[in-house]
Amino acid sequence: MNVKDEYNFHGKENKRLGKIEPTNKEGTAAWQNFEGFYKVDMVGKPCEEAVIDAKEWVDNGSKL
Amino acid sequence: MAKLSMTMDGNTAAAYVAYAFTEVAAIYPITPSSGMAESTDEWAAGGRKNIFGQTVNVVEMQSEAGASGAFHGSLQAGALSTTFTASQGLLLMIPNIYKIAGELLPGVIHVSARAIATHALSIFGDHQDVMAVRQTGCAMLASGSVQEVADLAPIAHLSAVKGRLPFVHFFDGFRTSHEVQKIDLMEYKDYAELLDMDAVKAFKERALSPNNPFFRGTAQNSDIYFQGREASNQFYYDLIYTVEEYMNSMAKITGRQYHLFDYYGAEDSEYVIIAMGSVTETIEQTIDYYNNRGEKYGLIKVRLYRPFSVSHLLEAIPSTVKAIAVLDRTKEPGAVGEPLYVDVCSAYKDVANPPLIVGGRYGLASKDTTPGQIAAVYENLKQSQPKNSFTIGIIDDVTKTSLKTIEGIDVEPEDLKACQIWGLGSDGTVGANKQAIKIIGDNSDMKVQAYFDYDSKKSGGVTVSHLRFSNHPIRSTYLVNNADYVACHNPSYVNKYDLLESLKTGGIFVLNTQWNEEELNKQLPSKMKRKLAKKKARFYTVNAIKIAEEIGLGNRINMVMQGAFFKLTNLLPEDVYIKELKDVIVKMYGNKGEKVVKMNHEAVDQGINAIREIEIPADWIDLKDDDEDKVKEPEFIRKVMRPMSEMKGGELPVSAFSGREDGSFPSGTTAYEKRGIAVNVPEWIVERCIQCNQCSLVCPHAVIRPFLLNDDELSQAPETFVTKKATGKAFEGLHYKIQISPMDCTGCGNCADICPAKGKALIMKPIESQLPNEIPNWEFAIDKVRFKKDLAYGQSFKDSQFMPPLIEFSGACAGCGETPYIKLVTQLFGERMMIANATGCSSIWASSAPSTAYTVNEECKGPSWANSLFEDNAEYGFGMYLGVKQIRNKLEETMRKLNGMNIEDKLKEAFHDWIHYKEDGKLSSKAGEKLLNLLEDFTSTDVEIMNLVDDIKDNKDYLSKRSIWLVGGDGWAYDIGYGGLDHVLASGEDVNVLVFDTEVYSNTGGQASKSTPTAAIAKFAASGKKQGKKDLGRMMMTYGNVYVAQVGIHADNTQLIRALREAESYKGPSLIICYSPCINHGIKEGMGRSMANIKKAVQAGYWHLYRYNPMLRKEGKNPFILDSKEPTESFREYIMQQVRYSSLAKAYPEAAEELFARAERQAKERYSVYKQMAEVEPIEL
């Protein structure tokens, strides 16, 4: 099978390209449970509990 | 006998039993079996005693091959030993299983049976692995439910000891290993009473001992090997009766009688299925349904698969049977039939007038097997010519093996309540559902079942919890498909998944959303609204996000949604569930203080009271689907990728994979996802930007990139596409822009965090504020702005960022420390790259089908990517190198031959140039291009010349020197793949190795590797790792001709890019070890500072940067350059900012102090050694 031509999509002809509705928003993820934001750049800072929850998920929750 | 009733999954049940009988457990983690070893380790650490009054000695080995070696050795030394594994791991144990069986040793291997990697890897369950060991001489015992695991696992241990043969006790991976049920267990003293202590004594007396020395494992020749092999036959005959005896003994205690083959169904059945594993539960359900309607169906449940007792099988099958279907959960391509089918056919060979026997395959990789599919198997048996070698559960429109599922049968008990809850990884949904199961199980007589279905993303994947409750035994070993209650905890899912597919008519649907009724009407897809109406759903919303925020719980919605769940499902009286939930909260959060407990209590109360019922407008039932997008996506995307992404891949027929039967998938499909993960994304402040491109360099997902535009391009840009004058001589006259893709961004914030500009040129803002401008801006940038390949780009990391990244939008976690490295490698070498990727996080984030993150450039060139196994990755990549080298050498030979023939001089010169530049990446490409141009219209009357020229043209793909990269994590490089890696690096050949050092087995759940430093807590190092971190780099330097570098992105980007270029251009083996922070580390500053964490690691002397360049030795210089400076920050402060270290201080305060001090000493020693190496004079001989 010559994959070359058929498979090079470049992300074009993409019906999601202009969409604004999220499909997999991670607003409720533990790592985004911010207790505050770093000054100036407003990068989120999670509480330690949230860090532990996020760690707990990758260590024990997600089953991979 | 006291019975213990507990709620647990199959893995825990197996481990519970195994622990009792085990002295030594030698293990290696592999999904889905790791839980067994982890439980065993946890109990051992907690001091639990086995039936011999001792804690189990659990040892994690470097691979399953190592684990089985240690398992074998421990048995030989007289210790009752166990191991736990699955899939490839079991296959690696095969040589040892032969040995253990041949030497009549009573080991037990518990297997959560899993698919084997063939055309693809799958972590999901089937019997391919266990069937691959059936010829080894081990006994094989099959369990079909969590209760059966608890009942049959002891029989494996007891029979192994008495019968002197090893057992493989297996149950279905995930469906049984991870399914939670309420079961009865025996106490350890009951196991002790059953154990034949004389047999144990005899086993120990046969152990290897210098006090009574003898030999085992001699070399034997054709004179006696065969006789010796046959000498053990009687053990197999006897074992059948030993197992039977123990089944009877256990029945007296538990009340549950098992036989080698158990029959279920009509006494005078006509049609029988023979099967083993969890499907037998579903078959029982189906039989009950049909036999109540006059059919005569039956089932044989195979328990003891090896030794296979023909007499017991034939005795169990009613003589009235006309036809038998044997279901195998495996595939044996090229065979007459699958293994169990072949065994059953053989069993009947001497029976007069045997029934018709057909075989079929089902459930590969946990493909759901439903009653409708089982009904189809029985229907097939009734046909005048039943189909043989059939399949169920798929649509095979290619070789037409599939049977059509019979729809619309409802076999579940009437009182059964089924729930399906959609959540997001780490949002607390799964944990809450596990609690719910426990609460309901413990506070009622109801039977409970929980099964959790996730996608492959490590953090942030979709989770679907399938819960069932009934007063009758729950035998539905398939996903909930007729739900009374469906809840969606992540409101963005309405835009992608068919959440209502499983909802029954009149069922409850609960949505966590901030939308009011008007907004719901506007925002919900028409398809969904129509379904809600058609199904007459009772529709509720809970604004859990707002409630959690207001209470002070941040984004923790799980307790709010739990309240709603209990209220609406009405499974327990309100006063009971409120009390139980609140008691659980006290247990879980009590140590975090009264305030936290109160907040969670309030969350429950509000969850109960804040439920809003939504009246479904009458016109929803007639809604047409929303306008189909006019965009015609590529066929693969439309027909394969989209259904798979929407969790409809199960409906794809076999023909969807025609043309890609070898498992090939196209590159670059992640660009089609646009998941909208982030809450906040970076906004670029153009006037502050200093154009350093560091943001782009560190971005784990390639969502923020610099673009250079000419005037013409800029004239076509959207108005909001602001740019500034590009700095740098090479970019004069061009316009510079930092552009982000907000719908691909995860919102980690690393770009903004590391931005060195005064006042910051990147500030995180709510995504909604950025979408209107930045979506069209991104579209413009990638579509209309061409990569300017003819500019004089420099060697700096800054300039490297103008190259298109050829890995984007991977499934890696937000802030992942692995992906930025490989992204940079693709920017430097991507169009020539071949990647051999070890199994692990890096294979999962790169290519969990259908999402393939490596992509192509404008010329359709980009990394080829493949994953073979875990242990063989170095060899696999080396094999790629060997194949390519051979073909390129042939090209050279061909050109040399042509140069000696009658061809024009300019062609000879072109051949000569190519040969000269053959081993240079860029120059070989140029020379190759020139050559091909000349050959395009070349003709000659000399046939031999033309043939040789055609050879070159046919292999033109090989003209450009390939950049071969062997990529993987520390689990591969330091442990399971180390032998192969060592051998490949020792070869002296030109391959490049990139190791993502997360210092732990990230993907399988945080088990310790030899890269885990002292004092870090990891699985199998629960009280802090005692041993030091292996210095892989220094070990490889001892070869003298291996280029070795240790790097840290953002710690020293110049060193990083220098190391990558030096490594790749070095004509020999290269090893680059990259420090990769991981969510597993528990970085207290958050994953938005993972890159800063790398910098701090170097500043604190925790991680060191160096290069060992053999080329320098040739120049008479010291090959070792220590790139990191003297540490300036506190080592202790650095590690205490990570939970993997700080939790040691909480859990084991005394030991922690000593371990921390040891870790710091080891790091300092390492640095001192490096300093010495850097300062030493080059050796002259």
PDB file of C-alpha atoms in Angstrom, chain B residues 613-728:
ATOM      1  CA  GLU B 613     -35.401  19.475  36.640  1.00  0.00           C
ATOM      2  CA  ILE B 614     -35.521  20.730  33.070  1.00  0.00           C
ATOM      3  CA  GLU B 615     -38.760  20.518  31.217  1.00  0.00           C
ATOM      4  CA  ILE B 616     -38.059  19.184  27.760  1.00  0.00           C
ATOM      5  CA  PRO B 617     -39.709  21.432  25.173  1.00  0.00           C
ATOM      6  CA  ALA B 618     -42.162  19.612  22.942  1.00  0.00           C
ATOM      7  CA  ASP B 619     -40.458  20.768  19.765  1.00  0.00           C
ATOM      8  CA  TRP B 620     -37.192  19.034  20.614  1.00  0.00           C
ATOM      9  CA  ILE B 621     -38.578  15.762  19.327  1.00  0.00           C
ATOM     10  CA  ASP B 622     -38.756  17.039  15.779  1.00  0.00           C
ATOM     11  CA  LEU B 623     -35.401  18.723  15.607  1.00  0.00           C
ATOM     12  CA  LYS B 624     -33.247  17.957  12.616  1.00  0.00           C
ATOM     13  CA  ASP B 625     -29.520  17.480  13.091  1.00  0.00           C
ATOM     14  CA  ASP B 626     -27.472  20.655  13.062  1.00  0.00           C
ATOM     15  CA  ASP B 627     -26.252  21.631   9.633  1.00  0.00           C
ATOM     16  CA  GLU B 628     -23.543  19.277   8.512  1.00  0.00           C
ATOM     17  CA  ASP B 629     -20.263  21.022   8.131  1.00  0.00           C
ATOM     18  CA  LYS B 630     -19.526  21.805   4.521  1.00  0.00           C
ATOM     19  CA  VAL B 631     -15.953  20.755   5.102  1.00  0.00           C
ATOM     20  CA  LYS B 632     -15.190  17.477   3.405  1.00  0.00           C
ATOM     21  CA  GLU B 633     -12.575  15.904   5.593  1.00  0.00           C
ATOM     22  CA  PRO B 634     -10.098  13.333   4.262  1.00  0.00           C
ATOM     23  CA  GLU B 635     -11.682   9.917   4.076  1.00  0.00           C
ATOM     24  CA  PHE B 636      -9.619   8.391   6.864  1.00  0.00           C
ATOM     25  CA  ILE B 637     -10.513  11.242   9.182  1.00  0.00           C
ATOM     26  CA  ARG B 638     -14.170  11.131   8.296  1.00  0.00           C
ATOM     27  CA  LYS B 639     -14.657   7.391   8.307  1.00  0.00           C
ATOM     28  CA  VAL B 640     -12.231   6.146  10.914  1.00  0.00           C
ATOM     29  CA  MET B 641     -10.810   8.886  13.084  1.00  0.00           C
ATOM     30  CA  ARG B 642     -13.993  10.772  13.914  1.00  0.00           C
ATOM     31  CA  PRO B 643     -16.044   7.692  14.885  1.00  0.00           C
ATOM     32  CA  MET B 644     -13.174   6.458  17.030  1.00  0.00           C
ATOM     33  CA  SER B 645     -12.744   9.838  18.722  1.00  0.00           C
ATOM     34  CA  GLU B 646     -16.453   9.922  19.484  1.00  0.00           C
ATOM     35  CA  MET B 647     -16.246   6.445  21.062  1.00  0.00           C
ATOM     36  CA  LYS B 648     -18.127   4.911  18.153  1.00  0.00           C
ATOM     37  CA  GLY B 649     -15.133   2.972  16.865  1.00  0.00           C
ATOM     38  CA  GLY B 650     -16.796  -0.273  17.929  1.00  0.00           C
ATOM     39  CA  GLU B 651     -19.245   0.180  15.071  1.00  0.00           C
ATOM     40  CA  LEU B 652     -16.544   0.282  12.415  1.00  0.00           C
ATOM     41  CA  PRO B 653     -16.590  -2.780  10.192  1.00  0.00           C
ATOM     42  CA  VAL B 654     -13.497  -4.792   9.374  1.00  0.00           C
ATOM     43  CA  SER B 655     -13.397  -3.154   5.914  1.00  0.00           C
ATOM     44  CA  ALA B 656     -12.564   0.166   7.597  1.00  0.00           C
ATOM     45  CA  PHE B 657      -9.094  -1.305   7.967  1.00  0.00           C
ATOM     46  CA  SER B 658      -8.700  -2.635   4.448  1.00  0.00           C
ATOM     47  CA  GLY B 659      -5.521  -1.295   3.013  1.00  0.00           C
ATOM     48  CA  ARG B 660      -4.110  -0.934   6.509  1.00  0.00           C
ATOM     49  CA  GLU B 661      -4.261  -4.525   7.639  1.00  0.00           C
ATOM     50  CA  ASP B 662      -0.689  -4.202   8.897  1.00  0.00           C
ATOM     51  CA  GLY B 663      -1.859  -1.719  11.511  1.00  0.00           C
ATOM     52  CA  SER B 664      -0.565   1.390   9.719  1.00  0.00           C
ATOM     53  CA  PHE B 665      -2.171   4.664  10.696  1.00  0.00           C
ATOM     54  CA  PRO B 666      -1.591   8.025   9.044  1.00  0.00           C
ATOM     55  CA  SER B 667       0.524  10.748  10.629  1.00  0.00           C
ATOM     56  CA  GLY B 668      -0.784  13.977  11.998  1.00  0.00           C
ATOM     57  CA  THR B 669      -4.332  13.131  12.964  1.00  0.00           C
ATOM     58  CA  THR B 670      -4.144  15.029  16.253  1.00  0.00           C
ATOM     59  CA  ALA B 671      -4.489  18.249  14.287  1.00  0.00           C
ATOM     60  CA  TYR B 672      -8.104  17.286  13.728  1.00  0.00           C
ATOM     61  CA  GLU B 673      -9.024  17.077  17.394  1.00  0.00           C
ATOM     62  CA  LYS B 674      -9.092  20.664  18.656  1.00  0.00           C
ATOM     63  CA  ARG B 675     -10.238  19.500  22.066  1.00  0.00           C
ATOM     64  CA  GLY B 676     -10.484  22.859  23.824  1.00  0.00           C
ATOM     65  CA  ILE B 677      -8.829  21.473  26.949  1.00  0.00           C
ATOM     66  CA  ALA B 678      -7.676  24.690  28.519  1.00  0.00           C
ATOM     67  CA  VAL B 679      -9.425  26.986  30.941  1.00  0.00           C
ATOM     68  CA  ASN B 680      -6.812  29.698  30.463  1.00  0.00           C
ATOM     69  CA  VAL B 681      -4.520  30.206  27.498  1.00  0.00           C
ATOM     70  CA  PRO B 682      -1.628  32.641  26.896  1.00  0.00           C
ATOM     71  CA  GLU B 683      -2.267  36.035  25.358  1.00  0.00           C
ATOM     72  CA  TRP B 684       0.689  37.503  23.509  1.00  0.00           C
ATOM     73  CA  ILE B 685       1.633  41.074  24.383  1.00  0.00           C
ATOM     74  CA  VAL B 686       3.418  42.070  21.224  1.00  0.00           C
ATOM     75  CA  GLU B 687       5.205  45.164  22.490  1.00  0.00           C
ATOM     76  CA  ARG B 688       6.903  43.314  25.337  1.00  0.00           C
ATOM     77  CA  CYS B 689       8.109  40.347  23.350  1.00  0.00           C
ATOM     78  CA  ILE B 690      11.874  40.049  22.865  1.00  0.00           C
ATOM     79  CA  GLN B 691      11.544  37.286  20.255  1.00  0.00           C
ATOM     80  CA  CYS B 692      13.610  34.770  22.217  1.00  0.00           C
ATOM     81  CA  ASN B 693      11.258  31.925  21.178  1.00  0.00           C
ATOM     82  CA  GLN B 694      11.684  30.192  24.521  1.00  0.00           C
ATOM     83  CA  CYS B 695       7.927  29.903  24.858  1.00  0.00           C
ATOM     84  CA  SER B 696       7.791  27.858  21.713  1.00  0.00           C
ATOM     85  CA  LEU B 697      10.771  25.760  22.784  1.00  0.00           C
ATOM     86  CA  VAL B 698       9.251  24.665  26.079  1.00  0.00           C
ATOM     87  CA  CYS B 699       5.673  24.165  24.944  1.00  0.00           C
ATOM     88  CA  PRO B 700       4.883  20.467  25.426  1.00  0.00           C
ATOM     89  CA  HIS B 701       2.157  20.479  22.802  1.00  0.00           C
ATOM     90  CA  ALA B 702       3.529  22.734  20.041  1.00  0.00           C
ATOM     91  CA  VAL B 703       0.605  25.088  20.377  1.00  0.00           C
ATOM     92  CA  ILE B 704       2.622  28.282  20.565  1.00  0.00           C
ATOM     93  CA  ARG B 705       4.910  29.032  17.662  1.00  0.00           C
ATOM     94  CA  PRO B 706       6.805  31.918  16.096  1.00  0.00           C
ATOM     95  CA  PHE B 707       5.951  32.802  12.524  1.00  0.00           C
ATOM     96  CA  LEU B 708       7.851  34.969  10.048  1.00  0.00           C
ATOM     97  CA  LEU B 709       5.746  36.726   7.452  1.00  0.00           C
ATOM     98  CA  ASN B 710       6.685  38.642   4.367  1.00  0.00           C
ATOM     99  CA  ASP B 711       4.736  41.718   3.311  1.00  0.00           C
ATOM    100  CA  ASP B 712       2.552  39.793   0.937  1.00  0.00           C
ATOM    101  CA  GLU B 713       1.503  37.318   3.602  1.00  0.00           C
ATOM    102  CA  LEU B 714       0.869  40.049   6.109  1.00  0.00           C
ATOM    103  CA  SER B 715      -1.397  41.843   3.662  1.00  0.00           C
ATOM    104  CA  GLN B 716      -3.714  38.841   3.705  1.00  0.00           C
ATOM    105  CA  ALA B 717      -3.743  38.435   7.475  1.00  0.00           C
ATOM    106  CA  PRO B 718      -6.797  39.077   9.644  1.00  0.00           C
ATOM    107  CA  GLU B 719      -6.876  42.484  11.250  1.00  0.00           C
ATOM    108  CA  THR B 720      -6.174  41.053  14.670  1.00  0.00           C
ATOM    109  CA  PHE B 721      -3.035  39.326  13.439  1.00  0.00           C
ATOM    110  CA  VAL B 722      -0.617  41.772  15.036  1.00  0.00           C
ATOM    111  CA  THR B 723       3.074  41.404  14.306  1.00  0.00           C
ATOM    112  CA  LYS B 724       6.289  43.231  14.961  1.00  0.00           C
ATOM    113  CA  LYS B 725       9.471  43.718  13.030  1.00  0.00           C
ATOM    114  CA  ALA B 726      11.542  40.549  13.151  1.00  0.00           C
ATOM    115  CA  THR B 727      14.929  40.943  14.815  1.00  0.00           C
ATOM    116  CA  GLY B 728      18.087  39.323  13.522  1.00  0.00           C
TER     117      GLY B 728
END
